[in-house]
Short mmCIF file of C-alpha atoms in Angstrom, two decimals:
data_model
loop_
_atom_site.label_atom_id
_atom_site.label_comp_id
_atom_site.label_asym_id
_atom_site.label_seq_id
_atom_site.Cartn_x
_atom_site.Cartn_y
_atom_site.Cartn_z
CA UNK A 1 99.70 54.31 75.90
CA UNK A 2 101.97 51.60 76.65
CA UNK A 3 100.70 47.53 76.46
CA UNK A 4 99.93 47.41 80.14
CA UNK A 5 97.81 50.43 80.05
CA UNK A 6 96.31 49.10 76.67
CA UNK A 7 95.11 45.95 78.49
CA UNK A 8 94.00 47.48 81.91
CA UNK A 9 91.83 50.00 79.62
CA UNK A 10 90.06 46.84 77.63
CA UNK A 11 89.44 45.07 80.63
CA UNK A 12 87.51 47.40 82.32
CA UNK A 13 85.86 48.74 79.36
CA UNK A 14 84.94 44.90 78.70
CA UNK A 15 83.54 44.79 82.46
CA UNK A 16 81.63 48.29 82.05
CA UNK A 17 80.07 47.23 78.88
CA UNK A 18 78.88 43.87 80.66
CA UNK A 19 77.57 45.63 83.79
CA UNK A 20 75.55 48.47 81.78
CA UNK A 21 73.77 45.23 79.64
CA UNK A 22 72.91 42.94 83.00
CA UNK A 23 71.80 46.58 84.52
CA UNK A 24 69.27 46.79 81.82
CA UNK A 25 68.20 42.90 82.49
CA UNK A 26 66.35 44.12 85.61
CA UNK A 27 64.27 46.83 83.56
CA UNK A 28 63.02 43.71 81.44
CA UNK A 29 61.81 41.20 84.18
CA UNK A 30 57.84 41.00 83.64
CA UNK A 31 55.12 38.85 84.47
CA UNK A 32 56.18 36.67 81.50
CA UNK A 33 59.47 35.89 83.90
CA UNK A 34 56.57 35.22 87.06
CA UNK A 35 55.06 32.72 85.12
CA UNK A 36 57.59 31.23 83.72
CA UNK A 37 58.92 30.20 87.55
CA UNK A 38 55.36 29.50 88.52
CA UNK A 39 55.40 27.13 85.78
CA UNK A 40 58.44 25.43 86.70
CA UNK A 41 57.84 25.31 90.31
CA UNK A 42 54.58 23.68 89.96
CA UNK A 43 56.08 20.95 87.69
CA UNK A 44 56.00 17.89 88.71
CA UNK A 45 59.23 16.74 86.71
CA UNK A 46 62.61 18.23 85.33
CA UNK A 47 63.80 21.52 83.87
CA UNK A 48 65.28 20.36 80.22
CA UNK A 49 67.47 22.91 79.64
CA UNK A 50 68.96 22.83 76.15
CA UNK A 51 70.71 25.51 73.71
CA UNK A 52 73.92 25.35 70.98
CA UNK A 53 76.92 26.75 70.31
CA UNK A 54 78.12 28.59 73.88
CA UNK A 55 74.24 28.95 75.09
CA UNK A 56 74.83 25.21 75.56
CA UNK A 57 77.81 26.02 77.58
CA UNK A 58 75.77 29.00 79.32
CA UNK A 59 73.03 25.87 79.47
CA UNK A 60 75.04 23.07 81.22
CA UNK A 61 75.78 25.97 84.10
CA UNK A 62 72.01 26.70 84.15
CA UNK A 63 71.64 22.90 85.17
CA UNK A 64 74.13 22.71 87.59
CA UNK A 65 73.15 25.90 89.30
CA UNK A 66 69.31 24.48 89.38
CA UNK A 67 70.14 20.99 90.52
CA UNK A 68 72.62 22.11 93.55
CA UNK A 69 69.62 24.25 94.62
CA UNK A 70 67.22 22.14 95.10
CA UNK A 71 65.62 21.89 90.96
CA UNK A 72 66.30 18.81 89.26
CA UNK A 73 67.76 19.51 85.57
CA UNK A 74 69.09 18.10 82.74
CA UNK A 75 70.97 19.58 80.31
CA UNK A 76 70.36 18.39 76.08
CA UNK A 77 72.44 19.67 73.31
CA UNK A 78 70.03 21.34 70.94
CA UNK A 79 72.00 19.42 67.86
CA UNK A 80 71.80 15.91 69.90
CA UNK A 81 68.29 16.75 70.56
CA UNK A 82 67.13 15.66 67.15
CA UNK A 83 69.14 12.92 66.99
CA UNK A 84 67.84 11.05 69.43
CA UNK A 85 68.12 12.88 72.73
CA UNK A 86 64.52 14.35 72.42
CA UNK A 87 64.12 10.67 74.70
CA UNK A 88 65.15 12.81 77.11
CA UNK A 89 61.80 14.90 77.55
CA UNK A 90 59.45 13.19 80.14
CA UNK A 91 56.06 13.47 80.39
CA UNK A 92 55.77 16.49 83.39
CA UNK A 93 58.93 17.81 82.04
CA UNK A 94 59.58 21.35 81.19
CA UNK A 95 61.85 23.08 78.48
CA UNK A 96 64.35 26.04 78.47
CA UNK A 97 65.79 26.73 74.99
CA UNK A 98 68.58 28.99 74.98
CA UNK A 99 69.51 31.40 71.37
CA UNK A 100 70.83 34.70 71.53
CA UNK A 101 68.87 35.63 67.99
CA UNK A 102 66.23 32.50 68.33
CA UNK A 103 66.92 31.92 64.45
CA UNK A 104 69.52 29.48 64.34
CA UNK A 105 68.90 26.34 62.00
CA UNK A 106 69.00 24.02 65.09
CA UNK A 107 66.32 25.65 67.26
CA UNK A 108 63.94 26.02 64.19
CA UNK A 109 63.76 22.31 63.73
CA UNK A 110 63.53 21.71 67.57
CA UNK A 111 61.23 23.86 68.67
CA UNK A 112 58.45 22.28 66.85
CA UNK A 113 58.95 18.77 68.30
CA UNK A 114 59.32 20.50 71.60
CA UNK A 115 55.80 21.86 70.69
CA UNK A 116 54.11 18.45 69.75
CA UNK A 117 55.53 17.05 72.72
CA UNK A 118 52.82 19.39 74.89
CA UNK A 119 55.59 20.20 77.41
CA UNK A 120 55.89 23.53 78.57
CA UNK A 121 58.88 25.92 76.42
CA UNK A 122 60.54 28.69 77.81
CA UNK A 123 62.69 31.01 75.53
CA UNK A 124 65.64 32.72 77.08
CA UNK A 125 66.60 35.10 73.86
CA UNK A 126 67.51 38.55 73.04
CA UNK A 127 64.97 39.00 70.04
CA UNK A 128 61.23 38.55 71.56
CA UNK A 129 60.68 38.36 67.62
CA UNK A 130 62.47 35.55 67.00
CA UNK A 131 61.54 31.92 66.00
CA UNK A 132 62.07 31.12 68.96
CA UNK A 133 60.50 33.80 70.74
CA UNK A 134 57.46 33.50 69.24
CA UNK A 135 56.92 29.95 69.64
CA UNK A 136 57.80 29.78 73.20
CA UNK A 137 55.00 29.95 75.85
CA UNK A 138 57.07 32.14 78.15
CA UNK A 139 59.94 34.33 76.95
CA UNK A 140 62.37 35.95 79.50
CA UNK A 141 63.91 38.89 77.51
CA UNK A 142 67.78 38.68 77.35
CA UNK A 143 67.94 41.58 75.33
CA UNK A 144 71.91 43.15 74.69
CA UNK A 145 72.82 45.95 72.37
CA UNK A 146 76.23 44.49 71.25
CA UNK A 147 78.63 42.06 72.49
CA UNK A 148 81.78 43.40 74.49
CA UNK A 149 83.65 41.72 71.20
CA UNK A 150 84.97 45.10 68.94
CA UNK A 151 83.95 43.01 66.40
CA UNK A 152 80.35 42.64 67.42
CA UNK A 153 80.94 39.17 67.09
CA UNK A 154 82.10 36.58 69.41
CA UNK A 155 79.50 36.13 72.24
CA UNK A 156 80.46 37.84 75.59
CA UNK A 157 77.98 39.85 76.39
CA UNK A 158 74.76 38.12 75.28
CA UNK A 159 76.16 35.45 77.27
CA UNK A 160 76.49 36.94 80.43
CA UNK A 161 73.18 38.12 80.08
CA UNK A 162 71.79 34.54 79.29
CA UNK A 163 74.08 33.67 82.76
CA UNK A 164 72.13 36.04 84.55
CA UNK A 165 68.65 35.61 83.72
CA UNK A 166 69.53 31.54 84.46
CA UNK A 167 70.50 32.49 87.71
CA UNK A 168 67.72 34.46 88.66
CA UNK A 169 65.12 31.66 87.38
CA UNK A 170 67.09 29.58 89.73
CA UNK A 171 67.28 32.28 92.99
CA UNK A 172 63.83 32.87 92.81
CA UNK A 173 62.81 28.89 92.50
CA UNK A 174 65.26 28.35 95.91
CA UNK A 175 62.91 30.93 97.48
CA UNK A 176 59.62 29.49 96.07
CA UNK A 177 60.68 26.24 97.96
CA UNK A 178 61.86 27.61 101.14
CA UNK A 179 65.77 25.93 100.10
CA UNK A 180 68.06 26.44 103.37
CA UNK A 181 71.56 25.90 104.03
CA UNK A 182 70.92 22.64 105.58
CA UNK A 183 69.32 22.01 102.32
CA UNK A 184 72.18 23.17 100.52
CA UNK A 185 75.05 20.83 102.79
CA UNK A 186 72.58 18.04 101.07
CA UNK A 187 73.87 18.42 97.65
CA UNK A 188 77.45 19.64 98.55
CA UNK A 189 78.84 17.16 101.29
CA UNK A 190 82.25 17.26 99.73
CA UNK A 191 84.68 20.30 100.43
CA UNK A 192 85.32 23.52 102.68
CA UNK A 193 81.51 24.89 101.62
CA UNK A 194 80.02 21.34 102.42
CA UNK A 195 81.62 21.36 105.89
CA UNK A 196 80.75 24.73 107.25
CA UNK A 197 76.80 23.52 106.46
CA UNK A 198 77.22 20.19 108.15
CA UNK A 199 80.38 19.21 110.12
CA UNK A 200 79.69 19.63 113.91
CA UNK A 201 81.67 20.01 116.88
CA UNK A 202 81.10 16.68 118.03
CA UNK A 203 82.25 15.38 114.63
CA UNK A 204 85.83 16.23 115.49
CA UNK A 205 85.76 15.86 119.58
CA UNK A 206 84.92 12.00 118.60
CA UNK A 207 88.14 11.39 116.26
CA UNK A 208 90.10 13.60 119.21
CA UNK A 209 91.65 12.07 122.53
CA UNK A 210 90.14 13.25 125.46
CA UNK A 211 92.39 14.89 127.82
CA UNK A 212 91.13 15.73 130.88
CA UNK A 213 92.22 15.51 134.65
CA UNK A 214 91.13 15.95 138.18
CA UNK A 215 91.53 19.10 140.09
CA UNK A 216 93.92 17.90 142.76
CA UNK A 217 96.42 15.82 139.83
CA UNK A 218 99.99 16.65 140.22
CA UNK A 219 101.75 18.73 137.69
CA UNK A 220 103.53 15.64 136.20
CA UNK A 221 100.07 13.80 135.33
CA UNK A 222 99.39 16.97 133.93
CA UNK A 223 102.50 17.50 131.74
CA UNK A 224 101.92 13.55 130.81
CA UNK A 225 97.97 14.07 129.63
CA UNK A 226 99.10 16.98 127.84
CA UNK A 227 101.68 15.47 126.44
CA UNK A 228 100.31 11.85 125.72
CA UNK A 229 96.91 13.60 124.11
CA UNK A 230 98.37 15.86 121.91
CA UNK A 231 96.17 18.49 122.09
CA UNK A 232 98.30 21.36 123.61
CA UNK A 233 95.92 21.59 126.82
CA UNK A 234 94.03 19.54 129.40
CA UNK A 235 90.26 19.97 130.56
CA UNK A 236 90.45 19.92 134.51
CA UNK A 237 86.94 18.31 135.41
CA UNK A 238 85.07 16.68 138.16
CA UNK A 239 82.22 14.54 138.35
CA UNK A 240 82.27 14.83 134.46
CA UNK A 241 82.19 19.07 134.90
CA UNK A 242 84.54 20.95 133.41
CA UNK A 243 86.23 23.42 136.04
CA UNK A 244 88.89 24.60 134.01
CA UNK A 245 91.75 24.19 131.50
CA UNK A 246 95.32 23.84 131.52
CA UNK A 247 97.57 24.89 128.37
CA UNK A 248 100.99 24.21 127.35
CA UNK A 249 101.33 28.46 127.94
CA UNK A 250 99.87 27.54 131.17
CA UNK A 251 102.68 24.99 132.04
CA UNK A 252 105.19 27.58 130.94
CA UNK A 253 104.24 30.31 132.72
CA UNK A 254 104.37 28.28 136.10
CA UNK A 255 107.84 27.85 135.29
CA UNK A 256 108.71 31.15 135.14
CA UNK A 257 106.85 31.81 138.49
CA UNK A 258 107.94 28.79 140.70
CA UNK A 259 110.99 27.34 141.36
CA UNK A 260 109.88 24.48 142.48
CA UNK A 261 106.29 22.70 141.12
CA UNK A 262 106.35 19.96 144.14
CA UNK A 263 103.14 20.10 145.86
CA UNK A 264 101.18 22.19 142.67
CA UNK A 265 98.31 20.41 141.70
CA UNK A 266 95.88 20.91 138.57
CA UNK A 267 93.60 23.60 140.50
CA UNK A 268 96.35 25.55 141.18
CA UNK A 269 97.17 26.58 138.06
CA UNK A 270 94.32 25.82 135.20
CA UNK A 271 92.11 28.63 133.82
CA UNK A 272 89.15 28.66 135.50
CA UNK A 273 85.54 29.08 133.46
CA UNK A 274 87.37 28.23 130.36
CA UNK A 275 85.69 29.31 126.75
CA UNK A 276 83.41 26.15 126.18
CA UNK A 277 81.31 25.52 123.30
CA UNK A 278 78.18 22.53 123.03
CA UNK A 279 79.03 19.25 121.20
CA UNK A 280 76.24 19.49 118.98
CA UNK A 281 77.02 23.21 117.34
CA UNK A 282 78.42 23.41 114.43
CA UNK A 283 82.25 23.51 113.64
CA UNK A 284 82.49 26.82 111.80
CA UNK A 285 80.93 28.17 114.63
CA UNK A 286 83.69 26.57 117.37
CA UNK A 287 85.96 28.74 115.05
CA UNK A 288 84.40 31.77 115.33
CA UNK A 289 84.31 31.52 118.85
CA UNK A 290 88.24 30.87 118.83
CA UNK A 291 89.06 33.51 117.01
CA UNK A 292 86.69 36.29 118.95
CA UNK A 293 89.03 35.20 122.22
CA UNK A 294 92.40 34.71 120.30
CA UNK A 295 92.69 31.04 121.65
CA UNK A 296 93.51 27.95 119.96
CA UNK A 297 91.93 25.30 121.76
CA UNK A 298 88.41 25.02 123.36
CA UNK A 299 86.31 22.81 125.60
CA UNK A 300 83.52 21.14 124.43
CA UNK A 301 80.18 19.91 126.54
CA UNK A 302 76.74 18.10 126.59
CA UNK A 303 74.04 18.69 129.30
CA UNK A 304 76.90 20.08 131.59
CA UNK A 305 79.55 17.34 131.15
CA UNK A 306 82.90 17.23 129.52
CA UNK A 307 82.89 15.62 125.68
CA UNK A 308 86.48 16.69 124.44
CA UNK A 309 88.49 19.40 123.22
CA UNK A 310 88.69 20.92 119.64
CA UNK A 311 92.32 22.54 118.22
CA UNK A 312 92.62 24.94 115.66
CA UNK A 313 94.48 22.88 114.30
CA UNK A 314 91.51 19.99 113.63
CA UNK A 315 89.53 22.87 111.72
CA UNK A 316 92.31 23.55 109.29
CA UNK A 317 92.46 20.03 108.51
CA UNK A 318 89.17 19.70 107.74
CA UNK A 319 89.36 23.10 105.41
CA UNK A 320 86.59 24.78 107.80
CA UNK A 321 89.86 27.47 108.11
#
C-alpha cells in the first residue's frame, strides 16, 4: 500500500471509529441528561463550565456554543479554579465539570469546594464510577471504548464524545427557550451568518441612488439616469408607482432594433411588471428572488410606491452572496 493509500485508510478508519462511539452516545441519554437541562434552564444564573487538560479546550467550546445560543457561560480552568478562580461561582450559578476518567488530581480537589459551595454539579465523564461521577448530582454518560489514537492514548475520541454531549445540552436548552434566528442575528451581528438574520432590503436601497424616471422621458434622460446612478437599470414610475424597468440589456437591444431612437420614450421600451420585492424583507431573500429569475437587479417598494433598486452586486459586498 503506497503512503497515499496509507493515509486515506487512517483517516477514515479515524472517522469510523469516531462515528460508531457518538452513535452509541444516543443509546446513553437518560433522565439523568433531562434533569440535568431542567436544572440549567431553570437557573437563574450562569453555566460554569470548567475541565483540564483538552476537556478544558472541549470546555471553552461548550461556552461559546451556550452563550451564542441564548445560555450565558463562563468557562474556569479546573487548575485556576483552586487558585483563586472558584470567585467565579455565583450564588444561582451552576457547574459542568468535564474528565474523561473523573480521577484526575485536579477534579478530586475541586469537586469538593464545588460541593460546599451548594451549587448545582454536573459531570460530563466516561466512567459513571468515577470521583467525579459519583459526586456529581447529574452525570451525562460520555462513555468511549478507546480513543481513535493506536496507542489508546492521546484523546480523540473521548473528546468528540465530550463535544457532542456539550452540544446537545446546548440544542436542547435553545429549544427549552423558544431561541429563533432573530434571536440568533442578536449575538452574531458581525459577518455573512449575521447578515442573512438581520440585513434588510431597505438597508441597502438607503445607501443606493435612486434611479428612476417617468414614462414619457426620452431615451437620453434615460441613458443619463442609468448612467449617472450606477446601477445598470432605471425604475420607470409614476405618481411614485413603479410601471416598469429599463436595463442597460434593455438599451442595447433597442439598438439593435432601431436605427434611429428620436421620438422613443421610457414606455416604449422598459419591462413592464418588473420582479419587485418589499423594502422591509430581508436581503437574503431579495437574492433568492434574483436568482429564481436569472436577473441582476430588482425593484424595491413600500405600500405601492417606488423605494430603490438593489444589484447583485450590493449583496456580494455585503457577503449575503
Amino acid at each position: 500500500m503506497n503512503t497515499q493509500d496509507t493515509i486515506i485508510s487512517y483517516a477514515r478508519k479515524t472517522i469510523a471509529e469516531e462515528a460508531r462511539a457518538i452513535a452509541y452516545l444516543e443509546e446513553l441519554i437518560d433522565t439523568e441528561f433531562s434533569n440535568a437541562v431542567e436544572t440549567i434552564h431553570n437557573s437563574k444564573g450562569r453555566v460554569i463550565i470548567t475541565g483540564i487538560g483538552k476537556s478544558a479546550i472541549i470546555a471553552t467550546k461548550i461556552v461559546a456554543t451556550m452563550n451564542s445560543t441564548g445560555t450565558p457561560a463562563v468557562f474556569m480552568h479546573a487548575a485556576d479554579a483552586i487558585h483563586g478562580d472558584l470567585g467565579n461561582i455565583l450564588e444561582d450559578d451552576v457547574v459542568i465539570c468535564i474528565s474523561k476518567s473523573g480521577n484526575t488530581p485536579e477534579i478530586k480537589v475541586l469537586v469538593p469546594f464545588i460541593k460546599n459551595f451548594k451549587n448545582p454539579l454536573i459531570g460530563i465523564t466516561a466512567n459513571k464510577e468515577s470521583f467525579l461521577g459519583k459526586e456529581a448530582d447529574y452525570v451525562l454518560h460520555a462513555y468511549v471504548e478507546k480513543e481513535a489514537c493506536p496507542n489508546n492514548l492521546a484523546p480523540t475520541t473521548s473528546t468528540t464524545a465530550q463535544l457532542v454531549i456539550g452540544d446537545a445540552l446546548a440544542v436542547c436548552l435553545l429549544h427549552l427557550q423558544g431561541f429563533s434566528s432573530r434571536d440568533f442575528a442578536k449575538y452574531h451581528p458581525g459577518g455573512a451568518l449575521g447578515k442573512k438574520l438581520y440585513l434588510r432590503v431597505s438597508d441597502i436601497t438607503s445607501q443606493n441612488e435612486k434611479p428612476e424616471v417617468s414614462p414619457d422621458s426620452d431615451i437620453n434622460s434615460v441613458i443619463v439616469e442609468i448612467t449617472e446612478k450606477r446601477l445598470g437599470a432605471t425604475a420607470v414610475t409614476k405618481d411614485g408607482s413603479i410601471l416598469g424597468i429599463i436595463t442597460d440589456g434593455d438599451l442595447r437591444r433597442m439598438l439593435t432594433t432601431n436605427t434611429s431612437f428620436a421620438g422613443l420614450t421610457a414606455k416604449d421600451i422598459m419591462s413592464s411588471n418588473p420582479k419587485r420585492i418589499d423594502n422591509d424583507a430581508m436581503a437574503v431573500d431579495a437574492l433568492d428572488r434574483l436568482e429564481e429569475n436569472s436577473i441582476t437587479q430588482l425593484l424595491a417598494e413600500k405600500d405601492g410606491k417606488y423605494t430603490g433598486l438593489i444589484h447583485i452586486h450590493d449583496l456580494m459586498r455585503e457577503g449575503i452572496l
